[in-house]
Short mmCIF file of C-alpha atoms (C1' of nucleotides) in Angstrom, two decimals:
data_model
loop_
_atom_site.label_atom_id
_atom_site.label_comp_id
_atom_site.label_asym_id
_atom_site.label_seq_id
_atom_site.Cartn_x
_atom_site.Cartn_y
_atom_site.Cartn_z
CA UNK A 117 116.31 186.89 120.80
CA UNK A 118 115.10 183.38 119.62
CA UNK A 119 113.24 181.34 122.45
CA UNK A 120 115.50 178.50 122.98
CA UNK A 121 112.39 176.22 124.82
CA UNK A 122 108.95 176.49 125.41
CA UNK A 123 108.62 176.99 129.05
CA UNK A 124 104.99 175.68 128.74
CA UNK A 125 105.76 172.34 127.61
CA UNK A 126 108.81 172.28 129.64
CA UNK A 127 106.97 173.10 132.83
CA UNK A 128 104.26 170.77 132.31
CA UNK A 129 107.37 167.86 132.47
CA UNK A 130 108.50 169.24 135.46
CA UNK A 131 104.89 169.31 137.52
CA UNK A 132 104.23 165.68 135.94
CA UNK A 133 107.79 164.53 137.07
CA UNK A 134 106.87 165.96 140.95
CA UNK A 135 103.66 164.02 140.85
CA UNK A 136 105.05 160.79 139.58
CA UNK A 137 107.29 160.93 142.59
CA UNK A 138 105.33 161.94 144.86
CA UNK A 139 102.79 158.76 143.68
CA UNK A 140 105.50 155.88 143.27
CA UNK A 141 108.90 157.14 144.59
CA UNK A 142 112.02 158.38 142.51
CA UNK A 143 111.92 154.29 141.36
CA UNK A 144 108.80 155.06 139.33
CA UNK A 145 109.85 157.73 137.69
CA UNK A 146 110.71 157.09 133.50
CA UNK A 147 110.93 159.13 130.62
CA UNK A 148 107.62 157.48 129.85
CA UNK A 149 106.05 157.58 132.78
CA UNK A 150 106.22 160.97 133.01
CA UNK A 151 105.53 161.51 129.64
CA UNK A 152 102.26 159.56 130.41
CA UNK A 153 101.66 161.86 133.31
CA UNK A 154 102.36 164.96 131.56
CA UNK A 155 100.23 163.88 128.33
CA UNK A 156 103.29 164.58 126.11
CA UNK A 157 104.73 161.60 123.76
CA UNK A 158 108.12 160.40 124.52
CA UNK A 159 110.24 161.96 122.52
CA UNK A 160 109.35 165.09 124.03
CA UNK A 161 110.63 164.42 127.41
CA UNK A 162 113.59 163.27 126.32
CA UNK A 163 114.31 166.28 124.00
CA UNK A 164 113.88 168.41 127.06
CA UNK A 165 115.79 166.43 129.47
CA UNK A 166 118.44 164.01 128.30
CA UNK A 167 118.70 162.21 131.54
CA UNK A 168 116.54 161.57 134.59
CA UNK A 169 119.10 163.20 136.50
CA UNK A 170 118.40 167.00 134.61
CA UNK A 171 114.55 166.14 135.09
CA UNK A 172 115.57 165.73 139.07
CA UNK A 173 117.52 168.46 139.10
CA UNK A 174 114.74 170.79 137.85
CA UNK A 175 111.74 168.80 139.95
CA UNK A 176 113.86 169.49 142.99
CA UNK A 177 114.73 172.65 142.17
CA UNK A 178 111.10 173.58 142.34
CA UNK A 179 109.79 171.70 145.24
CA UNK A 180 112.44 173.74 147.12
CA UNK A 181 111.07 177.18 145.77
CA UNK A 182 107.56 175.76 146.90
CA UNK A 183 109.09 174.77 150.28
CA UNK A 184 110.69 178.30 150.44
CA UNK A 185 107.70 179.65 149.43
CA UNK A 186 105.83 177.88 152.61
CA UNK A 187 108.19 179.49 155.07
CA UNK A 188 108.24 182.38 153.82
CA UNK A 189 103.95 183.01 154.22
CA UNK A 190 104.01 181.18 158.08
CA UNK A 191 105.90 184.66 158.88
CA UNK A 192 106.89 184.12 162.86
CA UNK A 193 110.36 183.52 161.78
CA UNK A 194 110.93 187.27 160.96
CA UNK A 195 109.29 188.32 164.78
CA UNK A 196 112.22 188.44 167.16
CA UNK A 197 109.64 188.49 170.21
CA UNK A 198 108.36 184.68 168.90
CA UNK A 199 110.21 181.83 170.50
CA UNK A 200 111.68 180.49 167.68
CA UNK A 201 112.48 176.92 169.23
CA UNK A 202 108.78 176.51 169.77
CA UNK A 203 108.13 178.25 166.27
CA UNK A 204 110.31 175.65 164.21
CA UNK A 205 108.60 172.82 166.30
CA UNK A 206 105.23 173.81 165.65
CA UNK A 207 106.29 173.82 162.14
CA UNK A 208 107.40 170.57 161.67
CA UNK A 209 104.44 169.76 163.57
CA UNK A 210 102.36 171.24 160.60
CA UNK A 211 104.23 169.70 157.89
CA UNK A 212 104.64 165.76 159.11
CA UNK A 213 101.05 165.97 160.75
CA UNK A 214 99.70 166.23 156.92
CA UNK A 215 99.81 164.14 153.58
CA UNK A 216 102.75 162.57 154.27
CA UNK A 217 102.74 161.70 150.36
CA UNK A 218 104.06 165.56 149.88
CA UNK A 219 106.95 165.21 152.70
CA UNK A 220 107.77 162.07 151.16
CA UNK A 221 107.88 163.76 148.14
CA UNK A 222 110.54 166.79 149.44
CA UNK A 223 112.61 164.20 151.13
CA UNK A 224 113.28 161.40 148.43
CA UNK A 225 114.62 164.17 146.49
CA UNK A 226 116.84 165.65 148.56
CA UNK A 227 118.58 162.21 149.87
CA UNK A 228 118.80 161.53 146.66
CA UNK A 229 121.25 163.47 146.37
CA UNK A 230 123.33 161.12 148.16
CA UNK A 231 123.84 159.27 145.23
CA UNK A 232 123.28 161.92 142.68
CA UNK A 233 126.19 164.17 142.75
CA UNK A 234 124.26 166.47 139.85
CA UNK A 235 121.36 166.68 142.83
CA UNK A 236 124.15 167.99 145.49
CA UNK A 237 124.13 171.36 144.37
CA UNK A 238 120.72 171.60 144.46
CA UNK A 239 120.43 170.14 147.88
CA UNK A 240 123.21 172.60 149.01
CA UNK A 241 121.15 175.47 147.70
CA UNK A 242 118.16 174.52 150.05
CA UNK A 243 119.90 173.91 153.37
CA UNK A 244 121.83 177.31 152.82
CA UNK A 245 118.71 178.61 152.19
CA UNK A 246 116.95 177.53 155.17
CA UNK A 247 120.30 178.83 157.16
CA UNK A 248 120.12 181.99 155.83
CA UNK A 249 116.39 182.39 156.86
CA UNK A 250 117.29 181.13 160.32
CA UNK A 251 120.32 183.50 160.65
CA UNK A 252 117.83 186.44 160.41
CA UNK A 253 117.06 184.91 164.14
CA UNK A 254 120.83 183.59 165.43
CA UNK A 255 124.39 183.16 164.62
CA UNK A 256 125.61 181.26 161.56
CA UNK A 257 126.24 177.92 163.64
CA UNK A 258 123.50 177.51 165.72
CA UNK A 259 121.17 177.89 162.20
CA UNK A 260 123.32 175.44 160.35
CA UNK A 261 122.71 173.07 163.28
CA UNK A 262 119.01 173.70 163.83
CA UNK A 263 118.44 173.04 160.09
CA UNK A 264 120.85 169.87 161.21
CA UNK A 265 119.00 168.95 164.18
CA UNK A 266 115.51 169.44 162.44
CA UNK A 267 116.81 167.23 159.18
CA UNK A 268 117.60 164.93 162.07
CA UNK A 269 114.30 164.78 163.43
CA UNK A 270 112.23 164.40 160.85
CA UNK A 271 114.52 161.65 159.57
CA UNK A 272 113.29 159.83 162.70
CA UNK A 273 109.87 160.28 162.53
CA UNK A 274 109.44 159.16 159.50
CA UNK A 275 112.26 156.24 158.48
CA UNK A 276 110.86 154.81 162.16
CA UNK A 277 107.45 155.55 162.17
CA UNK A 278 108.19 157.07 165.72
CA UNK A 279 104.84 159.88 165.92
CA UNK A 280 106.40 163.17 166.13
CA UNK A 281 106.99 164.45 169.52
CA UNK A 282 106.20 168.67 169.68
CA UNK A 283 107.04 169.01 172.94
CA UNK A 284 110.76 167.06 172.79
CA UNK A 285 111.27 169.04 169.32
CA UNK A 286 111.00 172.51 171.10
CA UNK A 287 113.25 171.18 174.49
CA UNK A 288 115.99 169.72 172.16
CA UNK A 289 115.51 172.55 170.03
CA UNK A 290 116.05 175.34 172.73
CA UNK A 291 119.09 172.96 174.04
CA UNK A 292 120.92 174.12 170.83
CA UNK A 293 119.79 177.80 170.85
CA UNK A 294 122.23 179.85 172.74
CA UNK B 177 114.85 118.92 162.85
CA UNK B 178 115.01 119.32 159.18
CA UNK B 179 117.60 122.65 157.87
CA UNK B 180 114.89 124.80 156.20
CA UNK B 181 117.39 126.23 154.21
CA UNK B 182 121.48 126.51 153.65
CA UNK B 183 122.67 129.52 155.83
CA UNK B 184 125.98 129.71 153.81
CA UNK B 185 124.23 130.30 150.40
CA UNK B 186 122.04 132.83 151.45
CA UNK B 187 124.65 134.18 153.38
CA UNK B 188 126.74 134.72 150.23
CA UNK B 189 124.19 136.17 148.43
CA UNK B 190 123.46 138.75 151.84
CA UNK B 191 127.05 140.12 150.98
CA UNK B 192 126.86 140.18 147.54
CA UNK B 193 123.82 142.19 147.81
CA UNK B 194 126.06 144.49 150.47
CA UNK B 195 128.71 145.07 147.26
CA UNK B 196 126.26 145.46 145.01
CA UNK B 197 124.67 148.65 146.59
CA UNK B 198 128.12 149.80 147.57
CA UNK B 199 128.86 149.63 144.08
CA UNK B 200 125.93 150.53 142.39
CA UNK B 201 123.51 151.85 144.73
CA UNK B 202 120.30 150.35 145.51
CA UNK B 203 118.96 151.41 141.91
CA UNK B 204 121.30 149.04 140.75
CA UNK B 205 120.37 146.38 142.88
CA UNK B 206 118.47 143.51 140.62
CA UNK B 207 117.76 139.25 141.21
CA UNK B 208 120.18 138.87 138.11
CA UNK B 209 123.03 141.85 139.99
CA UNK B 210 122.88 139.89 142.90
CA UNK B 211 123.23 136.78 141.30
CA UNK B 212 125.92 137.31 139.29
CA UNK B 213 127.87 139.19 141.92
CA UNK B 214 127.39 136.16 144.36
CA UNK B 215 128.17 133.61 141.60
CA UNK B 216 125.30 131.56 142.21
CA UNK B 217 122.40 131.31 139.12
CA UNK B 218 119.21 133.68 139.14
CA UNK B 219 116.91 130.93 140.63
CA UNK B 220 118.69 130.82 143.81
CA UNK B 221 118.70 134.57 144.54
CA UNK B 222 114.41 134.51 143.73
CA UNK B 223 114.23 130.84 145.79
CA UNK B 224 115.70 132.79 149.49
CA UNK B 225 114.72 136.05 148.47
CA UNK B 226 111.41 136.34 147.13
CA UNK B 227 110.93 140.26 146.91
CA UNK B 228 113.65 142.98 146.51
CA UNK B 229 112.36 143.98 149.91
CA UNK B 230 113.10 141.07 151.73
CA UNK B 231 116.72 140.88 150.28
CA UNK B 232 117.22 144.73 151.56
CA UNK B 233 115.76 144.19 154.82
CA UNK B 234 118.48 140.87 155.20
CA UNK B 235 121.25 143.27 153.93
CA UNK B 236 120.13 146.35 156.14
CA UNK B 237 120.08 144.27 159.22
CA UNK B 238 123.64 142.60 158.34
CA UNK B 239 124.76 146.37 157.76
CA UNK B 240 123.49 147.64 161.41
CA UNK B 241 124.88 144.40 162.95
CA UNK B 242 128.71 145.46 161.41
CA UNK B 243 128.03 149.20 162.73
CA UNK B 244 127.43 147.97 165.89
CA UNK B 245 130.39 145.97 166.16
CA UNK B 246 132.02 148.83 165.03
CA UNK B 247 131.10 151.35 167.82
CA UNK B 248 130.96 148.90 170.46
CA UNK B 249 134.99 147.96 169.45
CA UNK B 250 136.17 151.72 169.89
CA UNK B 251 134.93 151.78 173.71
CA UNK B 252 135.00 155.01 174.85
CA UNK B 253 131.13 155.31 175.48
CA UNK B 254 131.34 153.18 178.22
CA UNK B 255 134.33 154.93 180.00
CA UNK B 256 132.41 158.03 181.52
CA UNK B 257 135.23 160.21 181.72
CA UNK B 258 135.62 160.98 178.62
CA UNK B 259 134.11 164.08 176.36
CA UNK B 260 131.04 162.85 175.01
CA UNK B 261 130.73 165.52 172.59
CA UNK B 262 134.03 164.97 171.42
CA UNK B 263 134.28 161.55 171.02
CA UNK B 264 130.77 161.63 169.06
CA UNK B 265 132.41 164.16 167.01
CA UNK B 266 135.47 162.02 166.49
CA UNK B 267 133.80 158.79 165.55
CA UNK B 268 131.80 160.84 163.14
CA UNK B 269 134.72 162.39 161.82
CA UNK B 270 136.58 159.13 161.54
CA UNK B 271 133.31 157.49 159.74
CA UNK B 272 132.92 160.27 157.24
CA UNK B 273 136.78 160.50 156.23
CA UNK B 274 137.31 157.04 154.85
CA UNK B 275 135.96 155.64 151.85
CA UNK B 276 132.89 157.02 151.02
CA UNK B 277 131.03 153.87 149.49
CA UNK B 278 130.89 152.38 153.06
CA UNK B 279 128.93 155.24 154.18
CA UNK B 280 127.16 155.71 151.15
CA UNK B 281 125.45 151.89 151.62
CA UNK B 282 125.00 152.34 154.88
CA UNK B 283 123.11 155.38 154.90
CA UNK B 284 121.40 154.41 151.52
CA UNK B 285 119.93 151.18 153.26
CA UNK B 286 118.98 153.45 156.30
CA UNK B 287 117.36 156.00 153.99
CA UNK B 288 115.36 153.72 151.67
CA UNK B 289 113.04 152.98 154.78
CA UNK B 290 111.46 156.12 153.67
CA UNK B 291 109.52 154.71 150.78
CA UNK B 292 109.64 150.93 151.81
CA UNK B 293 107.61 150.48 154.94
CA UNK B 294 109.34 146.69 155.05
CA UNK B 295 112.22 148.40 156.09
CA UNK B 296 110.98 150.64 159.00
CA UNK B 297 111.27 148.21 161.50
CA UNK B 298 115.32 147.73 161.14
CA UNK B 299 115.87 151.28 160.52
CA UNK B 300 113.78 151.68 163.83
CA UNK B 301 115.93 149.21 165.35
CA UNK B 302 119.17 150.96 164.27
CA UNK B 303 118.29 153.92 166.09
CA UNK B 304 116.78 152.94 168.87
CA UNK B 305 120.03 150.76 169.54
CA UNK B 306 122.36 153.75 169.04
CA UNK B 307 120.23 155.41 171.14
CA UNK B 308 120.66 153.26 174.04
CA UNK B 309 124.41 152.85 173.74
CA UNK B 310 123.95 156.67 174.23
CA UNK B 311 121.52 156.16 177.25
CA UNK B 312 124.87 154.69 179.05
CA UNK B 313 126.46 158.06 179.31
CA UNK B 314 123.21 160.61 179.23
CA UNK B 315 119.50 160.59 179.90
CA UNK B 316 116.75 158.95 177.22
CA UNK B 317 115.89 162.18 175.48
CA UNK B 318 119.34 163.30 174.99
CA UNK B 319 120.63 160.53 173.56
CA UNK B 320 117.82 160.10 170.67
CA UNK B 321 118.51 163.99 170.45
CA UNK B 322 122.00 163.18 169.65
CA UNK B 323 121.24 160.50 167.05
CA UNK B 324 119.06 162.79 165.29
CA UNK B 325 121.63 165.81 165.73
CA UNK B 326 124.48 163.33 164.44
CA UNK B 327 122.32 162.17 161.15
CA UNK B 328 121.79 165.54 160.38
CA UNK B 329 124.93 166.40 160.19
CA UNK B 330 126.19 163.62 158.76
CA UNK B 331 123.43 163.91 155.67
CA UNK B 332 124.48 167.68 155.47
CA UNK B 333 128.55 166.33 154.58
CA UNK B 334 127.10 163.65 152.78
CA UNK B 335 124.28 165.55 150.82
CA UNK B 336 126.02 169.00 150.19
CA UNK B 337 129.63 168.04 149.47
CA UNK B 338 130.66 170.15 152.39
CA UNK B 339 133.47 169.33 154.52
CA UNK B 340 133.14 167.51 157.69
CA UNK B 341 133.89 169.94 160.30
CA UNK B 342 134.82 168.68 163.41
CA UNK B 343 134.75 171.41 165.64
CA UNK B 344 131.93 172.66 165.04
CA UNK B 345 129.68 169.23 165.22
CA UNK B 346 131.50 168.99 169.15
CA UNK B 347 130.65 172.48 169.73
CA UNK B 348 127.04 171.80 168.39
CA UNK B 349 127.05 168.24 170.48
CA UNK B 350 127.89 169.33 173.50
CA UNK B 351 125.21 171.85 173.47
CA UNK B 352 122.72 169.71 173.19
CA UNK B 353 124.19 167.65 176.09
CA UNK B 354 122.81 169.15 179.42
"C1'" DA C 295 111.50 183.92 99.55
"C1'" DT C 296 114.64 180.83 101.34
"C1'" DC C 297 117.23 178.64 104.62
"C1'" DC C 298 118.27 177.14 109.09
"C1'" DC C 299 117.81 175.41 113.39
"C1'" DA C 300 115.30 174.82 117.72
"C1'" DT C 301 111.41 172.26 118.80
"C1'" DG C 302 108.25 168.43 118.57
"C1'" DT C 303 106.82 163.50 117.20
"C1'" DG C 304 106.63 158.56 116.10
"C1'" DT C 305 108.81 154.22 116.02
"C1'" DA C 306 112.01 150.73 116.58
"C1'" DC C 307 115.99 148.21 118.85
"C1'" DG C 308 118.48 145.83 122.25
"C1'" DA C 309 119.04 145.22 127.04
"C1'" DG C 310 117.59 144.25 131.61
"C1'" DC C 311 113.87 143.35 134.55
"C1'" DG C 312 110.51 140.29 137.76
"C1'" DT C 313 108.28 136.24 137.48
"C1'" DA C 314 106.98 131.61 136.64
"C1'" DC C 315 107.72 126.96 136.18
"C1'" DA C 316 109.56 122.39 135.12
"C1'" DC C 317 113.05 119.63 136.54
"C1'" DA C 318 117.38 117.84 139.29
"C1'" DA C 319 119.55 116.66 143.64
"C1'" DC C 320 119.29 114.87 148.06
"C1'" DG C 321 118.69 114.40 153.15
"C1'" DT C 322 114.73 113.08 156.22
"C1'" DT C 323 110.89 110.53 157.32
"C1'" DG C 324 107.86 106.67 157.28
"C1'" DC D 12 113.75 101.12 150.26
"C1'" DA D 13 110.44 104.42 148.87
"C1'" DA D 14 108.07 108.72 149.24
"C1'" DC D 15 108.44 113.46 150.13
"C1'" DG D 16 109.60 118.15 150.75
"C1'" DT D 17 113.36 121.43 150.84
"C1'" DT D 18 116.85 123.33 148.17
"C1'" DG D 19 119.05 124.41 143.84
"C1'" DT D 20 119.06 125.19 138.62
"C1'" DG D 21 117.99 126.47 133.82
"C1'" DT D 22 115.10 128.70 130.64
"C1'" DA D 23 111.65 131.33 128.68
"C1'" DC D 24 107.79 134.99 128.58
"C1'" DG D 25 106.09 139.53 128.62
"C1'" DC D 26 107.12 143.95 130.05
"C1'" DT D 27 109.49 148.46 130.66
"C1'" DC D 28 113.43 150.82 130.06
"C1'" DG D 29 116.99 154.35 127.82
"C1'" DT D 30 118.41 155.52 123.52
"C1'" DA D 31 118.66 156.61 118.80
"C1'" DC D 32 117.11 158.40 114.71
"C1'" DA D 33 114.34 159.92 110.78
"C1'" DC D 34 111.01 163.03 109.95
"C1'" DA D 35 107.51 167.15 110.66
"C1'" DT D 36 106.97 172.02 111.79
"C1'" DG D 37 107.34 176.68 112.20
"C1'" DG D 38 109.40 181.13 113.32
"C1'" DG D 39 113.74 184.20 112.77
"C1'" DA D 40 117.60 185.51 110.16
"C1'" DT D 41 119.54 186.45 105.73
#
DNA sequence: ATCCCATGTGTACGAGCGTACACAACGTTG
DNA sequence: CAACGTTGTGTACGCTCGTACACATGGGAT
């Protein structure tokens, strides 16, 4: 079977794409910029990804499976004895308490979606995600709304500057927890 | 005291940057977009406007200002015999079933605080004024719970392309209310 | 061996961008 | 009336952008 790509030079795009907007926002982000980034010429970029949108679609894509990834290692949400309310509050905790370039990052990709409709699907794919990974814990509806509730948060905390409150996470939190 | 500059002009070019990211989205937004749209010539959109930023933040705070007008016009939160859950859930519903665009800008405006620190303080504004609408009919925790609950779910119809579900955002609201 | 096609590269074009700046218009101030 | 500063206008410069396209390359199929 013939190799349709190289996944070398493809992923190198993709890695260079996640930096660029991580560094200057999804506004900075160009065929040649990341080209630049990547240490590829031009036309190479553009053979692998027509639009911006595909090269999105692929950056997100992978920031989610390095989100998932995250989760996944922390463990605790797998323990049924752990309070999970307090465990998803630490967690956010973790995550907005650090660079804030790399939550920055994960967010402006998923809103984007908002005006992306090729990025929806994508964005879907993580929150069911998420949801599924909760449901281990609760019902179907209260793990759609805590990924609701803790898109919510976040939100706050960082379009407002607001610091990030652990203890009012875990109360409103529990609140939605049957 | 002298006019330091003509309300009306600017004012005009305010709304035509409103269409402008209805229409196109704030990656469409441009001096020469705006000018056009608001029929005046380039100069004048860089002579009140000097940044991007500057024109957003006007256009942001002219958006919150209509929102407000909005939610203040349907009553309801003041009467306190009424569901609060369910009228939430209603208003959401009603916001999130007509045309798209309108919700689109607003939350685009919102949501570009995230990378443009200029716009933190009206985002910050937005919410804490929502907030204390809320504060009317529930304690000071609750009600910034329930903004964050309510852009949650919003973001997960708007971001996902799933279906606004209005049951289940009252069920989901009313938990959170104690 | 030859051909073919996916992959990779270099370059150029036209469009749109922010910015700057000189100049016009005109009410206010002195 | 004259000077001045705010407001409004037109134009041009240098830059980056997406896109297109001709050409190089190299491995698989015939």
């Amino acid at each position: 079977m013939p190799r349709r790509y190289d996944p070398e030079r493809r992923q190198r795009i993709i890695d260079a794409a996640i930096r660029v907007v991580g560094e200057k926002g999804i506004a900075g982000l160009s065929h040649r910029t990341v080209a630049a980034e990547a240490d590829v010429p031009l036309g190479s970029t553009t053979y692998h990804f027509k639009t911006l949108d595909d090269l999105l679609v692929a950056a997100l894509r992978q920031a989610n499976e390095g989100f998932a990834k995250v989760i996944a290692s922390r463990g605790g949400l797998e323990d049924p004895h752990t309070d999970l309310a307090a465990e998803l509050a630490g967690w956010m905790g973790e995550w907005l308490a650090g660079d804030r370039t790399g939550v920055e990052l994960e967010y402006e990709l998923y809103l984007a979606a908002l005006r992306r409709p090729a990025l929806r699907p994508v964005a879907a794919e993580w929150a069911q995600d998420l949801a599924d990974r909760l449901s281990r814990r609760t019902d179907a509806v209260t793990a759609r709304a805590l990924v609701a509730l803790m898109d919510g948060i976040c939100l706050q905390a960082l379009l407002t500057e607001t610091s990030y409150d652990e203890e009012y996470a875990r109360d409103v939190l529990r609140r939605v927890i049957p």
